[in-house]
mmCIF file of C-alpha atoms and ligand atoms in Angstrom:
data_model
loop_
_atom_site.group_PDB
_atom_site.id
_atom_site.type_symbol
_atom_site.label_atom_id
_atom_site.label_comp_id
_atom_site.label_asym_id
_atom_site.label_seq_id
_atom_site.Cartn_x
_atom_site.Cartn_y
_atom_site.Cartn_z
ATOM 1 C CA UNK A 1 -5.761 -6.649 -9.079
ATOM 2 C CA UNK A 2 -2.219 -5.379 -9.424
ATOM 3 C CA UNK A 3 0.520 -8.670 -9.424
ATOM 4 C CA UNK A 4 3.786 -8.407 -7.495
ATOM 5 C CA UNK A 5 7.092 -9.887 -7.518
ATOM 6 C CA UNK A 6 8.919 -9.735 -4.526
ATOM 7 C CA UNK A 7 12.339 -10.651 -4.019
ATOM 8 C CA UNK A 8 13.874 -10.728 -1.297
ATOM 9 C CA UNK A 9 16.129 -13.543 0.364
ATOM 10 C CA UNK A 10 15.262 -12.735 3.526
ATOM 11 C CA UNK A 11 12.462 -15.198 4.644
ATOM 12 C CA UNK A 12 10.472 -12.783 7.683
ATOM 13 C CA UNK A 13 11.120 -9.535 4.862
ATOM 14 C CA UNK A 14 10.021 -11.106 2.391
ATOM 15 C CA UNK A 15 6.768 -13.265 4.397
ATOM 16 C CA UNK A 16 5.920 -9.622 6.308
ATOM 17 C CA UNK A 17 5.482 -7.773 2.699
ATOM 18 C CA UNK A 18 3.758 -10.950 1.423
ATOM 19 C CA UNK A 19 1.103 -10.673 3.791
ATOM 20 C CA UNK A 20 0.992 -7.238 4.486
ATOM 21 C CA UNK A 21 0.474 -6.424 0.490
ATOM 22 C CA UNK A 22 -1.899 -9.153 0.155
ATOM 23 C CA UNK A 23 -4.051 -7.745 3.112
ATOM 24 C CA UNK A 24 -4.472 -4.555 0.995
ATOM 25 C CA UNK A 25 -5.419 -6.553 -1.916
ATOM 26 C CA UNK A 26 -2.458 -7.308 -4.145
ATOM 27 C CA UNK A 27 -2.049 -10.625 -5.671
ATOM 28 C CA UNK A 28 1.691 -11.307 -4.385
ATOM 29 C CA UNK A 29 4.276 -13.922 -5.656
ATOM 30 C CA UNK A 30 7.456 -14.550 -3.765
ATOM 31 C CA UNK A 31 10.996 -15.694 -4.640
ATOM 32 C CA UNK A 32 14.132 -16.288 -2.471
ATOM 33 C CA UNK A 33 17.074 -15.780 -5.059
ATOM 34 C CA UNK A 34 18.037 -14.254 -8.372
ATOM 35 C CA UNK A 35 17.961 -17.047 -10.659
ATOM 36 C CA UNK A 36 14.384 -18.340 -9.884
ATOM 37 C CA UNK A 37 13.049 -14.603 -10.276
ATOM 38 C CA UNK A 38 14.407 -14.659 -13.369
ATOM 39 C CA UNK A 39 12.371 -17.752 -14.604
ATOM 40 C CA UNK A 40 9.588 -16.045 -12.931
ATOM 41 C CA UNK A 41 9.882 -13.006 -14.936
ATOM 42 C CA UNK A 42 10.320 -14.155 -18.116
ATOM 43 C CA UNK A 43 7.210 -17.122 -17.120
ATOM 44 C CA UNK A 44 5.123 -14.350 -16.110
ATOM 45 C CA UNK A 45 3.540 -10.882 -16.323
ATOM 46 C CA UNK A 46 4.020 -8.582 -13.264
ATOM 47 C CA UNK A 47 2.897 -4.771 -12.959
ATOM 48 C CA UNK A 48 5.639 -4.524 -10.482
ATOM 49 C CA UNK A 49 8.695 -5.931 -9.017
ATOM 50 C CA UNK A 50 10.116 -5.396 -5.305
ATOM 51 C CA UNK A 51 13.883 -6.275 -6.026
ATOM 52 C CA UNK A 52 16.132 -6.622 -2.835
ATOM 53 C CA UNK A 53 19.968 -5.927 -3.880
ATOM 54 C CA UNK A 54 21.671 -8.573 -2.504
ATOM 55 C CA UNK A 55 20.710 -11.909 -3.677
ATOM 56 C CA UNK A 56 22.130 -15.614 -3.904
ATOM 57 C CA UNK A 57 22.376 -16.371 -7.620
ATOM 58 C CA UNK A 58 22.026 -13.198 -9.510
ATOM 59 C CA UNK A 59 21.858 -10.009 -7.433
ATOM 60 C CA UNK A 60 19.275 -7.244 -7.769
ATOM 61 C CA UNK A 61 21.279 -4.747 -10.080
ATOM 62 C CA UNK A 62 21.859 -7.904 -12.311
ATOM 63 C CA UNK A 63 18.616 -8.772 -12.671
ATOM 64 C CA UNK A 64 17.639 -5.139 -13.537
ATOM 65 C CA UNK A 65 19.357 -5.875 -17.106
ATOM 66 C CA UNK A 66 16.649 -8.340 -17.518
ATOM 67 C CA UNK A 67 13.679 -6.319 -16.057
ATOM 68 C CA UNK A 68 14.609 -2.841 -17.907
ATOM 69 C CA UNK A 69 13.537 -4.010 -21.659
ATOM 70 C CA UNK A 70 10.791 -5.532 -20.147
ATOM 71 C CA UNK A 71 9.251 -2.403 -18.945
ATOM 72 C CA UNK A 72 8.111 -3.192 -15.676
ATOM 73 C CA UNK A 73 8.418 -1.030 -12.520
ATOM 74 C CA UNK A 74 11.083 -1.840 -9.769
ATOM 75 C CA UNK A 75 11.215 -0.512 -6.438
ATOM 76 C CA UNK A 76 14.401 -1.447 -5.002
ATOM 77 C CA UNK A 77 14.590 -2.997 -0.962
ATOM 78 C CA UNK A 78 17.873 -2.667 0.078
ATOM 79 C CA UNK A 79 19.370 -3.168 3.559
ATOM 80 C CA UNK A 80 21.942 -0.796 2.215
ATOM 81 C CA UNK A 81 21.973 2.780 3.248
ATOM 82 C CA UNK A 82 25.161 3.739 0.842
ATOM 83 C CA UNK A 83 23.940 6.403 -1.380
ATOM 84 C CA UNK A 84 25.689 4.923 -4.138
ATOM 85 C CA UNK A 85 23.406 2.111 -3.777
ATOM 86 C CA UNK A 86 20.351 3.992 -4.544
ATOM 87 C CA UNK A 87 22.560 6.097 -7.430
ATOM 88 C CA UNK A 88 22.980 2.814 -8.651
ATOM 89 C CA UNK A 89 19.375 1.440 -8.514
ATOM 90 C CA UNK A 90 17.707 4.776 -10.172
ATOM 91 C CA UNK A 91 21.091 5.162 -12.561
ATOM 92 C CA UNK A 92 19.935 1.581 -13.759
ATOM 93 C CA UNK A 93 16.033 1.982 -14.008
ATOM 94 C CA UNK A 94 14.141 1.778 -11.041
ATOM 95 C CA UNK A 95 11.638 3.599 -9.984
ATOM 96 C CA UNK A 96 12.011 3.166 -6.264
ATOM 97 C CA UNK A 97 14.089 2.692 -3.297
ATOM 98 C CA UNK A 98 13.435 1.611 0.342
ATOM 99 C CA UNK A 99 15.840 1.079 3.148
ATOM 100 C CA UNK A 100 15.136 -1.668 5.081
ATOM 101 C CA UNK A 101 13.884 -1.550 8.007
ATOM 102 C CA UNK A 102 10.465 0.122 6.307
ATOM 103 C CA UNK A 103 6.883 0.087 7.679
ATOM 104 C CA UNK A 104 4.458 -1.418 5.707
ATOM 105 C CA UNK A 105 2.195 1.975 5.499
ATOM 106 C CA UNK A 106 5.444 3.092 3.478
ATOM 107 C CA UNK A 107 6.222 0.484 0.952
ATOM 108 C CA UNK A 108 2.487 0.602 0.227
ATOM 109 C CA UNK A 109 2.592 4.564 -0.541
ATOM 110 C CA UNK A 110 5.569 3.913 -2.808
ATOM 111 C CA UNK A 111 4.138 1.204 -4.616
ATOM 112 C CA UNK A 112 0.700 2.960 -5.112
ATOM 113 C CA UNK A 113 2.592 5.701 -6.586
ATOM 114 C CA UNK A 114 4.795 3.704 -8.967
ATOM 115 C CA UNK A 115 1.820 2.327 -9.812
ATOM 116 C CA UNK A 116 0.197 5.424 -10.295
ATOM 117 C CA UNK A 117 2.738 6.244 -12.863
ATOM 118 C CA UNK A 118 2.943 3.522 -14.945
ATOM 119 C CA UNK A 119 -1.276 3.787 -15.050
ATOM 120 C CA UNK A 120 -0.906 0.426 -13.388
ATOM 121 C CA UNK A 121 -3.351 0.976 -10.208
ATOM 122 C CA UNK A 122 -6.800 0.132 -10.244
ATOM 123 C CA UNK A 123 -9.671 2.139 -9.940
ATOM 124 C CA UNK A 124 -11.726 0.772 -7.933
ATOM 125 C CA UNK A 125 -11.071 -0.076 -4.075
ATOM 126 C CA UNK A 126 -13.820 -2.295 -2.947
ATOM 127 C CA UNK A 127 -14.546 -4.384 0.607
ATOM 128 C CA UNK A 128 -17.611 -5.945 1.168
ATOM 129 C CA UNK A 129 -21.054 -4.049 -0.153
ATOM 130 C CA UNK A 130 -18.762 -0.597 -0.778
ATOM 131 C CA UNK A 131 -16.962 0.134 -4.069
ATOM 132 C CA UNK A 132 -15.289 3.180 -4.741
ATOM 133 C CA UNK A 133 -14.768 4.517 -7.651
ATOM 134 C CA UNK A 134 -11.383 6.265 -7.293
ATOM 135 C CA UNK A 135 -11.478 8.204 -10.750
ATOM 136 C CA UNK A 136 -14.831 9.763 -10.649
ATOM 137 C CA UNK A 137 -14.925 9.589 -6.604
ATOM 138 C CA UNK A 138 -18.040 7.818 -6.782
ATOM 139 C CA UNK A 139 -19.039 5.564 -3.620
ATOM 140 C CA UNK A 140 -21.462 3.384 -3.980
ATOM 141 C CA UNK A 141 -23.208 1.016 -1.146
ATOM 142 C CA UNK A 142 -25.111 -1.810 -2.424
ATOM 143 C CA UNK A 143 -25.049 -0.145 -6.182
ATOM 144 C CA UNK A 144 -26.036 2.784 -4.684
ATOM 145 C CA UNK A 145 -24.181 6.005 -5.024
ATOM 146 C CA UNK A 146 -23.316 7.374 -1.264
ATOM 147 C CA UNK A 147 -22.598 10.965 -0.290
ATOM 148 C CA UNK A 148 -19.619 11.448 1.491
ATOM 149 C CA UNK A 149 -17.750 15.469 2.458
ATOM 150 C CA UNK A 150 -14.113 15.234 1.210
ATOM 151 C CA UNK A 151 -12.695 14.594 4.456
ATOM 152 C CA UNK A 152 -14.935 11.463 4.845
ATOM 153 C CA UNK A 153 -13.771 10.319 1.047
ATOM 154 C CA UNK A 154 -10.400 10.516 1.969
ATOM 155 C CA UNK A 155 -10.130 8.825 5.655
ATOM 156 C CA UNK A 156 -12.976 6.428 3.550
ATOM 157 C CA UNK A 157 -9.631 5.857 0.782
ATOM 158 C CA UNK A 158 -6.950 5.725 3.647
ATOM 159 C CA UNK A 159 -9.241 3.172 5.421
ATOM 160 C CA UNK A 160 -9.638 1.083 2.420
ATOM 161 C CA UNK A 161 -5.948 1.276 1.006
ATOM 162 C CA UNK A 162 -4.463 0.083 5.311
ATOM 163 C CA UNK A 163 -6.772 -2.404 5.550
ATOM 164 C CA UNK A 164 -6.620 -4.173 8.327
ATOM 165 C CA UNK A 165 -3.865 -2.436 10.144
ATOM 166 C CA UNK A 166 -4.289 -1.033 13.384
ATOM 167 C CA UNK A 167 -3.590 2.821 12.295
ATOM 168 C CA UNK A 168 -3.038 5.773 14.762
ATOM 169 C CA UNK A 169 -4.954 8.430 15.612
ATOM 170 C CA UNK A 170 -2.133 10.625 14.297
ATOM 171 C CA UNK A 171 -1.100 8.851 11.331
ATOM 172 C CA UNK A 172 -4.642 9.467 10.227
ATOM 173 C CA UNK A 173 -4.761 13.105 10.767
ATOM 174 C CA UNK A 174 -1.238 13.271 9.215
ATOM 175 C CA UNK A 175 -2.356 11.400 6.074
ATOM 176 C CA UNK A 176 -5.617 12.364 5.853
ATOM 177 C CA UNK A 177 -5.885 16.087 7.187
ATOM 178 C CA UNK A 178 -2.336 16.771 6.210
ATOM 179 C CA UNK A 179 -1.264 18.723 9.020
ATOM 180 C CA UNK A 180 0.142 18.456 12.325
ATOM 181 C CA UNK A 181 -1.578 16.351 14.959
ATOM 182 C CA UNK A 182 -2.325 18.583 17.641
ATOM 183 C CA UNK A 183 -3.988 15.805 19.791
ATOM 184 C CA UNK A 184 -7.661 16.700 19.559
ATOM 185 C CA UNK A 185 -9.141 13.698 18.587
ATOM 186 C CA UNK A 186 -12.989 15.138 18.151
ATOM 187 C CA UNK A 187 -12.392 15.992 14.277
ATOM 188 C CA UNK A 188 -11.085 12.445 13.753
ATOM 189 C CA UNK A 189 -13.913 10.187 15.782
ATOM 190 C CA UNK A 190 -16.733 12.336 14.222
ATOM 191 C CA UNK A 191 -15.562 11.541 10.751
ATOM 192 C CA UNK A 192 -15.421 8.260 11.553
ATOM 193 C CA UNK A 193 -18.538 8.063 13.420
ATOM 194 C CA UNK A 194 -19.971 9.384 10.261
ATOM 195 C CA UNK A 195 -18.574 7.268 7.914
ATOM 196 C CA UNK A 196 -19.678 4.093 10.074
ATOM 197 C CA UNK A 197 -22.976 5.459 10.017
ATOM 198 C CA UNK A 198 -23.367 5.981 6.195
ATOM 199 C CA UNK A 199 -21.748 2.522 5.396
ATOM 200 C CA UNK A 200 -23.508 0.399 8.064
ATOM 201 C CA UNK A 201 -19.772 -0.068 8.917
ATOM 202 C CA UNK A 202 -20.569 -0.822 13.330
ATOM 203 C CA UNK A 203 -19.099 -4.134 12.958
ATOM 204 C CA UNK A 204 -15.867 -3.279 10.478
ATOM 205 C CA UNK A 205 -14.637 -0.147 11.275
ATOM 206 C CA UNK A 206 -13.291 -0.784 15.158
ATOM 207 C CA UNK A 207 -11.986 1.032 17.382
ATOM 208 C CA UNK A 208 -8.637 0.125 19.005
ATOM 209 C CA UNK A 209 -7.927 0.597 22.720
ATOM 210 C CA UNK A 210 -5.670 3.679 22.784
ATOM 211 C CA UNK A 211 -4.510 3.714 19.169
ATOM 212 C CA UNK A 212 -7.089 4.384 17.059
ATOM 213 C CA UNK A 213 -8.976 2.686 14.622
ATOM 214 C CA UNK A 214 -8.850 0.070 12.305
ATOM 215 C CA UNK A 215 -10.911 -1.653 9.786
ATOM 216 C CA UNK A 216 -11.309 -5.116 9.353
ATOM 217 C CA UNK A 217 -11.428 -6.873 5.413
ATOM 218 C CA UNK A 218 -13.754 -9.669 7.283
ATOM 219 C CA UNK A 219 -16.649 -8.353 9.244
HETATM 220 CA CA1 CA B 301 19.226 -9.780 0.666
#
């Protein structure tokens, strides 16, 4: 399980990408200023850091002198749209930038792909009986390998990685057909009828009243 560092002085930010990132399984620590993040990073081992920019005690870009010889990935939150902000951020060695306001669905894409990068991210996504095995694209129900199309893998992944979030019908497509959503919903429900089906998911996988689906980390 990856370990983050957020922070952010913000108290709702900072509590809505606490729980949102520990929903999709990331062990998350939280700090209000720069001087206590400091102690925390130099306590502790992160694989990542979400850094807002302006801080009580130390700000974000002064903090970054302590992170960089560290080696650990930054993404940068800043309520700041200036572009010499984000020059500033990347110029100083992170890996990342979001403008706040974000969606969670977005700050977890980033992070999966810092992540990614640094060979940080684990292999294995897992909720209840079903593992997957992201590197070989094994699923396996029970210990038992599964056989899922490629379609069905990846809404399986997207499922898995938005975890308890109520997600669109055409956020789906978009993420997992990559195309535009041209509002026929067929392709999308008989994937996921499928997939229910295969993982004895009836109770998990749920539909939502005129969004779309979601599925749920507790059955
Ligand atoms: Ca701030």
């Amino acid at each position: 399980m990856s370990k983050i560092l957020i922070v952010e002085d913000e108290i709702p930010i900072a509590s809505f990408m606490q729980t949102g990132l520990t929903a999709a399984g990331y062990d998350c620590a939280c700090v209000h200023d720069g001087l206590t993040a400091a102690d925390r990073i130099e306590q502790e081992s992160f694989d990542l850091i979400l850094l807002d920019v302006m801080l009580p005690g130390a700000d974000g870009f002064e903090l970054m002198d302590l992170i960089r010889p560290m080696n650990i990935p930054v993404i940068f939150i800043t309520a700041r749209s200036a572009v010499s902000d984000r020059v500033t951020g990347l110029r100083l060695g992170a890996d990342d930038y979001l403008v706040k306001p974000f969606e969670l669905i977005e700050l977890i894409a980033r992070i999966e792909a810092v992540l990614r990068r640094h060979h940080k991210g684990t292999n294995i996504l897992s909720l209840g009986d079903v593992a997957v095995h992201l590197d070989s694209r094994r699923v396996l129900l029970n210990g038992q390998s599964i056989d899922l199309t490629n379609r069905e893998y990846e809404l399986l992944v997207f499922f898995l990685k938005n975890r308890d979030m109520a997600l669109f019908r055409d956020t789906i497509y978009e993420r997992v057909w990559q195309g535009e959503y041209s509002g026929d919903t067929r392709t999308i429900d008989l994937h996921v009828l499928r997939l229910r089906r295969k993982l004895h998911w009836e109770e998990r996988l749920v539909t939502v009243n005129r969004i779309g689906y979601r599925l749920n980390s507790e059955p």
